[in-house]
Amino acid sequence: MILLRNILVPTDFTNASKTALIYALEFARKFGAKIHLLHIVQDVAIFLPETAMVAPSLATSATEPMLLAANKSMDDFLAAVVSKDVHVEKACLEGNPLDEILEQAKEKQIDLIILGTHGHTGLAHFFLGSLAEAVVRQAPVARRQTTRAAMAEAAEAPEAVAHRYRRRRPAAPRPASAGP
């Protein structure tokens, strides 16, 4: 039997993230899971390293309003889609998005990560990278990138889709073959 107790949904408040949250809500209802909604505010020093070197307090003070704005955006984002029947724990953190997602997955004992992707290709993908791709490669738990078609499929038959996202157990080592 599949046990999903904790679902992590990283968000940047875009339509792709809203799709991921709606998808996660369906899984949470089906399995009685809690959703951990996460937004990461990147450190300003990453974009303006000279600011952190010259005036570290300025870089720190610039992050605080961003976190406050992120919390407000999180409330607005949740109000549009969340129902009372699913418990959602929200967090706005500062740091590197990939590192924070992986850390939260370990810390909160996440069983499934559901995240939206913008689907950039070509040069946009090269320059912008893909957080979703990095999470898929590095997360120690089951993870799912959502698309509208996948969300519709899960909404109609979540139990038929859920088996695809179980944690995979490592294959048992093969016994060494007896040589001549």
GROMACS .gro file of C-alpha atoms in nm:
model
  180
    1MET     CA    1   0.000   0.000   0.000
    2ILE     CA    2   0.120   0.350  -0.076
    3LEU     CA    3   0.164   0.574   0.226
    4LEU     CA    4   0.185   0.944   0.157
    5ARG     CA    5   0.194   1.145   0.476
    6ASN     CA    6   0.391   1.453   0.372
    7ILE     CA    7   0.386   1.620   0.032
    8LEU     CA    8   0.624   1.907  -0.046
    9VAL     CA    9   0.510   2.167  -0.299
   10PRO     CA   10   0.778   2.427  -0.378
   11THR     CA   11   0.616   2.736  -0.530
   12ASP     CA   12   0.709   3.054  -0.710
   13PHE     CA   13   0.341   3.163  -0.725
   14THR     CA   14   0.313   3.109  -1.103
   15ASN     CA   15   0.040   2.920  -1.289
   16ALA     CA   16   0.275   2.620  -1.310
   17SER     CA   17   0.300   2.624  -0.930
   18LYS     CA   18  -0.077   2.657  -0.895
   19THR     CA   19  -0.117   2.348  -1.115
   20ALA     CA   20   0.128   2.162  -0.891
   21LEU     CA   21  -0.063   2.265  -0.579
   22ILE     CA   22  -0.396   2.153  -0.724
   23TYR     CA   23  -0.236   1.820  -0.814
   24ALA     CA   24  -0.095   1.789  -0.460
   25LEU     CA   25  -0.436   1.866  -0.308
   26GLU     CA   26  -0.584   1.569  -0.491
   27PHE     CA   27  -0.313   1.339  -0.359
   28ALA     CA   28  -0.348   1.483  -0.008
   29ARG     CA   29  -0.724   1.422  -0.007
   30LYS     CA   30  -0.684   1.069  -0.137
   31PHE     CA   31  -0.411   0.968   0.108
   32GLY     CA   32  -0.487   1.193   0.406
   33ALA     CA   33  -0.150   1.364   0.365
   34LYS     CA   34  -0.030   1.703   0.482
   35ILE     CA   35   0.099   1.953   0.226
   36HIS     CA   36   0.414   2.153   0.296
   37LEU     CA   37   0.398   2.459   0.072
   38LEU     CA   38   0.741   2.617   0.036
   39HIS     CA   39   0.868   2.940  -0.118
   40ILE     CA   40   1.235   3.031  -0.125
   41VAL     CA   41   1.362   3.388  -0.139
   42GLN     CA   42   1.712   3.396  -0.281
   43ASP     CA   43   1.976   3.593  -0.096
   44VAL     CA   44   2.026   3.936  -0.250
   45ALA     CA   45   2.404   3.892  -0.221
   46ILE     CA   46   2.388   3.633  -0.500
   47PHE     CA   47   2.271   3.900  -0.742
   48LEU     CA   48   2.477   4.188  -0.599
   49PRO     CA   49   2.784   4.031  -0.435
   50GLU     CA   50   2.956   4.366  -0.394
   51THR     CA   51   2.668   4.478  -0.168
   52ALA     CA   52   2.733   4.195   0.075
   53MET     CA   53   3.104   4.274   0.084
   54VAL     CA   54   3.066   4.649   0.130
   55ALA     CA   55   2.756   4.657   0.352
   56PRO     CA   56   2.645   4.315   0.481
   57SER     CA   57   2.364   4.468   0.686
   58LEU     CA   58   2.218   4.620   0.368
   59ALA     CA   59   2.196   4.277   0.203
   60THR     CA   60   2.033   4.129   0.514
   61SER     CA   61   1.786   4.416   0.549
   62ALA     CA   62   1.688   4.381   0.180
   63THR     CA   63   1.584   4.020   0.236
   64GLU     CA   64   1.341   4.092   0.518
   65PRO     CA   65   1.090   4.288   0.304
   66MET     CA   66   1.116   4.016   0.041
   67LEU     CA   67   1.022   3.752   0.300
   68LEU     CA   68   0.728   3.963   0.420
   69ALA     CA   69   0.608   4.007   0.062
   70ALA     CA   70   0.651   3.634   0.002
   71ASN     CA   71   0.436   3.553   0.306
   72LYS     CA   72   0.162   3.784   0.178
   73SER     CA   73   0.185   3.626  -0.168
   74MET     CA   74   0.168   3.282  -0.006
   75ASP     CA   75  -0.155   3.374   0.174
   76ASP     CA   76  -0.309   3.506  -0.150
   77PHE     CA   77  -0.190   3.200  -0.342
   78LEU     CA   78  -0.342   2.962  -0.087
   79ALA     CA   79  -0.671   3.150  -0.061
   80ALA     CA   80  -0.740   3.086  -0.429
   81VAL     CA   81  -0.710   2.706  -0.419
   82VAL     CA   82  -0.692   2.546  -0.074
   83SER     CA   83  -0.996   2.393   0.087
   84LYS     CA   84  -1.053   2.324   0.455
   85ASP     CA   85  -1.025   1.945   0.418
   86VAL     CA   86  -0.647   1.946   0.360
   87HIS     CA   87  -0.389   2.059   0.615
   88VAL     CA   88  -0.133   2.293   0.457
   89GLU     CA   89   0.180   2.403   0.638
   90LYS     CA   90   0.344   2.703   0.473
   91ALA     CA   91   0.701   2.827   0.489
   92CYS     CA   92   0.892   3.111   0.327
   93LEU     CA   93   1.266   3.065   0.365
   94GLU     CA   94   1.579   3.241   0.248
   95GLY     CA   95   1.849   3.057   0.057
   96ASN     CA   96   1.930   2.861  -0.253
   97PRO     CA   97   1.605   2.704  -0.384
   98LEU     CA   98   1.755   2.364  -0.465
   99ASP     CA   99   1.939   2.336  -0.132
  100GLU     CA  100   1.634   2.445   0.067
  101ILE     CA  101   1.400   2.205  -0.115
  102LEU     CA  102   1.634   1.912  -0.054
  103GLU     CA  103   1.684   2.015   0.310
  104GLN     CA  104   1.309   2.045   0.371
  105ALA     CA  105   1.253   1.707   0.208
  106LYS     CA  106   1.485   1.548   0.465
  107GLU     CA  107   1.379   1.757   0.763
  108LYS     CA  108   1.002   1.714   0.713
  109GLN     CA  109   1.028   1.347   0.609
  110ILE     CA  110   0.867   1.423   0.275
  111ASP     CA  111   0.722   1.127   0.085
  112LEU     CA  112   0.648   1.307  -0.242
  113ILE     CA  113   0.760   1.634  -0.404
  114ILE     CA  114   0.525   1.790  -0.659
  115LEU     CA  115   0.650   2.094  -0.844
  116GLY     CA  116   0.552   2.287  -1.150
  117THR     CA  117   0.789   2.353  -1.434
  118HIS     CA  118   0.791   2.637  -1.682
  119GLY     CA  119   0.906   2.411  -1.965
  120HIS     CA  120   1.181   2.637  -2.097
  121THR     CA  121   1.377   2.487  -2.385
  122GLY     CA  122   1.675   2.589  -2.593
  123LEU     CA  123   1.854   2.906  -2.489
  124ALA     CA  124   1.602   2.992  -2.218
  125HIS     CA  125   1.671   2.654  -2.052
  126PHE     CA  126   2.046   2.703  -2.093
  127PHE     CA  127   2.045   3.047  -1.928
  128LEU     CA  128   1.768   2.996  -1.673
  129GLY     CA  129   1.840   2.634  -1.588
  130SER     CA  130   1.574   2.411  -1.446
  131LEU     CA  131   1.511   2.381  -1.075
  132ALA     CA  132   1.258   2.105  -1.142
  133GLU     CA  133   1.520   1.906  -1.333
  134ALA     CA  134   1.773   1.945  -1.051
  135VAL     CA  135   1.518   1.834  -0.790
  136VAL     CA  136   1.424   1.531  -0.999
  137ARG     CA  137   1.790   1.431  -1.022
  138GLN     CA  138   1.886   1.492  -0.659
  139ALA     CA  139   1.584   1.449  -0.430
  140PRO     CA  140   1.591   1.137  -0.211
  141VAL     CA  141   1.211   1.096  -0.238
  142ALA     CA  142   0.947   1.041  -0.503
  143ARG     CA  143   0.891   1.353  -0.709
  144ARG     CA  144   0.655   1.466  -0.981
  145GLN     CA  145   0.668   1.749  -1.233
  146THR     CA  146   0.315   1.848  -1.322
  147THR     CA  147   0.154   1.930  -1.651
  148ARG     CA  148  -0.211   2.011  -1.710
  149ALA     CA  149  -0.270   1.671  -1.874
  150ALA     CA  150  -0.117   1.486  -1.579
  151MET     CA  151  -0.324   1.689  -1.334
  152ALA     CA  152  -0.644   1.603  -1.521
  153GLU     CA  153  -0.550   1.235  -1.522
  154ALA     CA  154  -0.485   1.236  -1.147
  155ALA     CA  155  -0.806   1.421  -1.070
  156GLU     CA  156  -1.007   1.151  -1.245
  157ALA     CA  157  -0.825   0.849  -1.100
  158PRO     CA  158  -0.560   0.938  -0.837
  159GLU     CA  159  -0.519   0.577  -0.725
  160ALA     CA  160  -0.435   0.471  -1.080
  161VAL     CA  161  -0.168   0.740  -1.110
  162ALA     CA  162  -0.021   0.730  -0.759
  163HIS     CA  163   0.156   0.395  -0.798
  164ARG     CA  164   0.396   0.555  -1.046
  165TYR     CA  165   0.541   0.785  -0.782
  166ARG     CA  166   0.631   0.547  -0.503
  167ARG     CA  167   0.978   0.555  -0.362
  168ARG     CA  168   1.192   0.316  -0.552
  169ARG     CA  169   1.392   0.072  -0.347
  170PRO     CA  170   1.744  -0.004  -0.462
  171ALA     CA  171   1.776  -0.335  -0.639
  172ALA     CA  172   1.927  -0.615  -0.437
  173PRO     CA  173   2.292  -0.679  -0.522
  174ARG     CA  174   2.343  -0.965  -0.761
  175PRO     CA  175   2.542  -1.259  -0.627
  176ALA     CA  176   2.886  -1.292  -0.779
  177SER     CA  177   2.890  -1.562  -1.041
  178ALA     CA  178   3.115  -1.856  -0.975
  179GLY     CA  179   3.412  -1.837  -1.209
  180PRO     CA  180   3.605  -2.131  -1.359
   0.00000   0.00000   0.00000
